[in-house]
Amino acid sequence: MKVILLQDVAKIGRRFSVVEVPDGYAINQLIPKKMAEPATAVNLKKIEKRQADTTASKEANEARFDAAVAALTAEALLVAAEANEQEHLFQAVHEADVVTAAKEKGIDIDAAMLKIAAPIKSLGTHEIELVIGSKKKTITIQVVKK
């Protein structure tokens, strides 16, 4: 039976590929577990559309990443946080705080794009990573007192 794989299946094939598998394996394992669907003309068109949507989404995310990198490498992003006299923050700076500061500057990023290696608990300059797929870029943020 020919099926379209909806996810990677070990020793069978990769996602969106059309493969020939034994009827029993397709009917009893792959299709009920939503790992595959029968390779009909209608399903093939659905998969082609889904692949096109996935590709367009990846390209849009990469364009957002490139725009964010260009905006954030020009100058450090200022993140305001409450701190005591010893310059220790009352609460660590998280990805959501950086996203909020970026949105205020008109930069479109998601918290999922940011990777903070160690908790930021003090005022000053810190480096964080902006990541999407295989692309990585280190950016600088400046944590200032509110």
PDB file of C-alpha atoms in Angstrom:
ATOM      1  CA  MET A   1       0.000   0.000   0.000  1.00  0.00           C
ATOM      2  CA  LYS A   2       1.314   3.452  -0.858  1.00  0.00           C
ATOM      3  CA  VAL A   3       1.175   5.963   1.987  1.00  0.00           C
ATOM      4  CA  ILE A   4       2.302   9.532   2.593  1.00  0.00           C
ATOM      5  CA  LEU A   5       4.344   9.814   5.768  1.00  0.00           C
ATOM      6  CA  LEU A   6       3.229  12.647   8.047  1.00  0.00           C
ATOM      7  CA  GLN A   7       6.358  12.370  10.193  1.00  0.00           C
ATOM      8  CA  ASP A   8       9.738  10.662  10.041  1.00  0.00           C
ATOM      9  CA  VAL A   9       9.388   6.905  10.561  1.00  0.00           C
ATOM     10  CA  ALA A  10      12.478   4.830  11.346  1.00  0.00           C
ATOM     11  CA  LYS A  11      13.538   2.479   8.538  1.00  0.00           C
ATOM     12  CA  ILE A  12      10.575   3.610   6.395  1.00  0.00           C
ATOM     13  CA  GLY A  13      11.139   7.197   5.277  1.00  0.00           C
ATOM     14  CA  ARG A  14      11.116  10.910   5.955  1.00  0.00           C
ATOM     15  CA  ARG A  15       8.187  13.254   6.450  1.00  0.00           C
ATOM     16  CA  PHE A  16       6.041  13.967   3.345  1.00  0.00           C
ATOM     17  CA  SER A  17       7.599  11.138   1.319  1.00  0.00           C
ATOM     18  CA  VAL A  18       5.439   8.620  -0.552  1.00  0.00           C
ATOM     19  CA  VAL A  19       6.478   5.065   0.306  1.00  0.00           C
ATOM     20  CA  GLU A  20       5.263   1.538  -0.313  1.00  0.00           C
ATOM     21  CA  VAL A  21       4.623  -0.416   2.908  1.00  0.00           C
ATOM     22  CA  PRO A  22       2.830  -3.702   3.667  1.00  0.00           C
ATOM     23  CA  ASP A  23      -0.952  -3.282   3.892  1.00  0.00           C
ATOM     24  CA  GLY A  24      -1.173  -4.567   7.469  1.00  0.00           C
ATOM     25  CA  TYR A  25       1.549  -2.215   8.704  1.00  0.00           C
ATOM     26  CA  ALA A  26      -0.163   0.767   7.087  1.00  0.00           C
ATOM     27  CA  ILE A  27      -3.677  -0.109   8.266  1.00  0.00           C
ATOM     28  CA  ASN A  28      -2.786  -1.265  11.795  1.00  0.00           C
ATOM     29  CA  GLN A  29       0.159   0.967  12.719  1.00  0.00           C
ATOM     30  CA  LEU A  30       0.851   4.000  10.563  1.00  0.00           C
ATOM     31  CA  ILE A  31      -2.624   5.313   9.742  1.00  0.00           C
ATOM     32  CA  PRO A  32      -4.249   4.886  13.222  1.00  0.00           C
ATOM     33  CA  LYS A  33      -1.273   6.602  14.891  1.00  0.00           C
ATOM     34  CA  LYS A  34      -1.505   9.530  12.418  1.00  0.00           C
ATOM     35  CA  MET A  35       2.007   8.754  11.176  1.00  0.00           C
ATOM     36  CA  ALA A  36       0.794   8.325   7.588  1.00  0.00           C
ATOM     37  CA  GLU A  37      -2.233   8.628   5.356  1.00  0.00           C
ATOM     38  CA  PRO A  38      -3.162   6.757   2.168  1.00  0.00           C
ATOM     39  CA  ALA A  39      -1.537   8.147  -0.996  1.00  0.00           C
ATOM     40  CA  THR A  40      -4.675   9.281  -2.826  1.00  0.00           C
ATOM     41  CA  ALA A  41      -4.769  12.152  -5.316  1.00  0.00           C
ATOM     42  CA  VAL A  42      -6.597  14.372  -2.816  1.00  0.00           C
ATOM     43  CA  ASN A  43      -4.108  13.620  -0.041  1.00  0.00           C
ATOM     44  CA  LEU A  44      -1.158  14.246  -2.380  1.00  0.00           C
ATOM     45  CA  LYS A  45      -2.533  17.722  -3.170  1.00  0.00           C
ATOM     46  CA  LYS A  46      -3.025  18.411   0.560  1.00  0.00           C
ATOM     47  CA  ILE A  47       0.574  17.392   1.271  1.00  0.00           C
ATOM     48  CA  GLU A  48       1.917  19.587  -1.541  1.00  0.00           C
ATOM     49  CA  LYS A  49      -0.006  22.543  -0.104  1.00  0.00           C
ATOM     50  CA  ARG A  50       1.227  21.747   3.416  1.00  0.00           C
ATOM     51  CA  GLN A  51       4.829  21.573   2.151  1.00  0.00           C
ATOM     52  CA  ALA A  52       4.436  24.931   0.400  1.00  0.00           C
ATOM     53  CA  ASP A  53       2.994  26.471   3.576  1.00  0.00           C
ATOM     54  CA  THR A  54       5.861  25.060   5.655  1.00  0.00           C
ATOM     55  CA  THR A  55       8.437  26.434   3.227  1.00  0.00           C
ATOM     56  CA  ALA A  56       6.766  29.852   3.171  1.00  0.00           C
ATOM     57  CA  SER A  57       6.629  29.898   6.974  1.00  0.00           C
ATOM     58  CA  LYS A  58      10.342  29.049   7.247  1.00  0.00           C
ATOM     59  CA  GLU A  59      11.239  31.779   4.749  1.00  0.00           C
ATOM     60  CA  ALA A  60       9.126  34.321   6.650  1.00  0.00           C
ATOM     61  CA  ASN A  61      10.781  33.367   9.957  1.00  0.00           C
ATOM     62  CA  GLU A  62      14.245  33.673   8.410  1.00  0.00           C
ATOM     63  CA  ALA A  63      13.347  37.105   7.031  1.00  0.00           C
ATOM     64  CA  ARG A  64      12.173  38.159  10.523  1.00  0.00           C
ATOM     65  CA  PHE A  65      15.436  36.792  11.954  1.00  0.00           C
ATOM     66  CA  ASP A  66      17.554  38.736   9.450  1.00  0.00           C
ATOM     67  CA  ALA A  67      15.623  41.952  10.128  1.00  0.00           C
ATOM     68  CA  ALA A  68      15.953  41.486  13.896  1.00  0.00           C
ATOM     69  CA  VAL A  69      19.698  40.791  13.622  1.00  0.00           C
ATOM     70  CA  ALA A  70      20.202  43.916  11.512  1.00  0.00           C
ATOM     71  CA  ALA A  71      18.313  46.056  14.027  1.00  0.00           C
ATOM     72  CA  LEU A  72      19.888  44.536  17.142  1.00  0.00           C
ATOM     73  CA  THR A  73      23.521  44.533  15.982  1.00  0.00           C
ATOM     74  CA  ALA A  74      23.425  48.251  15.219  1.00  0.00           C
ATOM     75  CA  GLU A  75      23.107  49.116  18.910  1.00  0.00           C
ATOM     76  CA  ALA A  76      22.522  47.390  22.239  1.00  0.00           C
ATOM     77  CA  LEU A  77      18.937  46.792  23.263  1.00  0.00           C
ATOM     78  CA  LEU A  78      18.023  48.555  26.514  1.00  0.00           C
ATOM     79  CA  VAL A  79      16.075  46.462  29.018  1.00  0.00           C
ATOM     80  CA  ALA A  80      14.826  48.277  32.122  1.00  0.00           C
ATOM     81  CA  ALA A  81      14.590  46.335  35.385  1.00  0.00           C
ATOM     82  CA  GLU A  82      14.272  47.140  39.073  1.00  0.00           C
ATOM     83  CA  ALA A  83      17.516  46.832  41.033  1.00  0.00           C
ATOM     84  CA  ASN A  84      18.940  47.609  44.474  1.00  0.00           C
ATOM     85  CA  GLU A  85      21.922  49.844  45.337  1.00  0.00           C
ATOM     86  CA  GLN A  86      24.422  47.015  44.703  1.00  0.00           C
ATOM     87  CA  GLU A  87      23.140  46.764  41.107  1.00  0.00           C
ATOM     88  CA  HIS A  88      21.538  43.361  41.683  1.00  0.00           C
ATOM     89  CA  LEU A  89      18.156  42.847  40.084  1.00  0.00           C
ATOM     90  CA  PHE A  90      15.122  41.989  42.173  1.00  0.00           C
ATOM     91  CA  GLN A  91      14.052  39.591  39.420  1.00  0.00           C
ATOM     92  CA  ALA A  92      16.154  38.015  36.661  1.00  0.00           C
ATOM     93  CA  VAL A  93      15.730  39.234  33.085  1.00  0.00           C
ATOM     94  CA  HIS A  94      13.922  36.602  31.002  1.00  0.00           C
ATOM     95  CA  GLU A  95      13.259  36.174  27.293  1.00  0.00           C
ATOM     96  CA  ALA A  96       9.834  37.805  27.651  1.00  0.00           C
ATOM     97  CA  ASP A  97      11.441  40.967  29.075  1.00  0.00           C
ATOM     98  CA  VAL A  98      13.800  41.179  26.100  1.00  0.00           C
ATOM     99  CA  VAL A  99      10.899  40.626  23.680  1.00  0.00           C
ATOM    100  CA  THR A 100       8.935  43.437  25.354  1.00  0.00           C
ATOM    101  CA  ALA A 101      11.896  45.820  25.074  1.00  0.00           C
ATOM    102  CA  ALA A 102      12.390  44.855  21.424  1.00  0.00           C
ATOM    103  CA  LYS A 103       8.703  45.376  20.612  1.00  0.00           C
ATOM    104  CA  GLU A 104       8.921  48.882  22.113  1.00  0.00           C
ATOM    105  CA  LYS A 105      11.710  49.614  19.606  1.00  0.00           C
ATOM    106  CA  GLY A 106       9.649  48.125  16.774  1.00  0.00           C
ATOM    107  CA  ILE A 107      11.704  44.929  16.414  1.00  0.00           C
ATOM    108  CA  ASP A 108       9.661  41.782  15.770  1.00  0.00           C
ATOM    109  CA  ILE A 109      11.079  38.778  17.669  1.00  0.00           C
ATOM    110  CA  ASP A 110       9.644  35.869  19.653  1.00  0.00           C
ATOM    111  CA  ALA A 111      10.767  34.493  23.011  1.00  0.00           C
ATOM    112  CA  ALA A 112      11.436  31.180  21.232  1.00  0.00           C
ATOM    113  CA  MET A 113      14.136  32.915  19.153  1.00  0.00           C
ATOM    114  CA  LEU A 114      16.101  33.951  22.253  1.00  0.00           C
ATOM    115  CA  LYS A 115      18.488  31.790  24.246  1.00  0.00           C
ATOM    116  CA  ILE A 116      19.835  33.168  27.520  1.00  0.00           C
ATOM    117  CA  ALA A 117      22.730  30.964  28.690  1.00  0.00           C
ATOM    118  CA  ALA A 118      22.774  32.058  32.346  1.00  0.00           C
ATOM    119  CA  PRO A 119      20.190  34.018  34.323  1.00  0.00           C
ATOM    120  CA  ILE A 120      20.749  37.770  34.041  1.00  0.00           C
ATOM    121  CA  LYS A 121      20.650  39.082  37.616  1.00  0.00           C
ATOM    122  CA  SER A 122      22.730  42.266  37.450  1.00  0.00           C
ATOM    123  CA  LEU A 123      22.785  45.598  35.671  1.00  0.00           C
ATOM    124  CA  GLY A 124      25.182  46.102  32.781  1.00  0.00           C
ATOM    125  CA  THR A 125      25.951  44.642  29.383  1.00  0.00           C
ATOM    126  CA  HIS A 126      25.065  41.017  28.674  1.00  0.00           C
ATOM    127  CA  GLU A 127      25.174  38.814  25.584  1.00  0.00           C
ATOM    128  CA  ILE A 128      22.329  36.560  24.492  1.00  0.00           C
ATOM    129  CA  GLU A 129      21.809  34.411  21.411  1.00  0.00           C
ATOM    130  CA  LEU A 130      19.204  34.948  18.744  1.00  0.00           C
ATOM    131  CA  VAL A 131      18.512  31.523  17.176  1.00  0.00           C
ATOM    132  CA  ILE A 132      16.239  30.273  14.431  1.00  0.00           C
ATOM    133  CA  GLY A 133      16.860  26.897  12.818  1.00  0.00           C
ATOM    134  CA  SER A 134      20.572  26.595  12.148  1.00  0.00           C
ATOM    135  CA  LYS A 135      21.162  30.364  12.183  1.00  0.00           C
ATOM    136  CA  LYS A 136      22.661  31.850  15.356  1.00  0.00           C
ATOM    137  CA  LYS A 137      23.736  35.385  16.193  1.00  0.00           C
ATOM    138  CA  THR A 138      24.997  36.801  19.483  1.00  0.00           C
ATOM    139  CA  ILE A 139      23.456  40.141  20.395  1.00  0.00           C
ATOM    140  CA  THR A 140      24.145  42.573  23.209  1.00  0.00           C
ATOM    141  CA  ILE A 141      21.571  43.841  25.680  1.00  0.00           C
ATOM    142  CA  GLN A 142      22.078  46.595  28.212  1.00  0.00           C
ATOM    143  CA  VAL A 143      20.201  46.107  31.487  1.00  0.00           C
ATOM    144  CA  VAL A 144      19.496  49.486  33.103  1.00  0.00           C
ATOM    145  CA  LYS A 145      17.815  50.514  36.339  1.00  0.00           C
ATOM    146  CA  LYS A 146      14.150  51.560  36.183  1.00  0.00           C
TER     147      LYS A 146
END
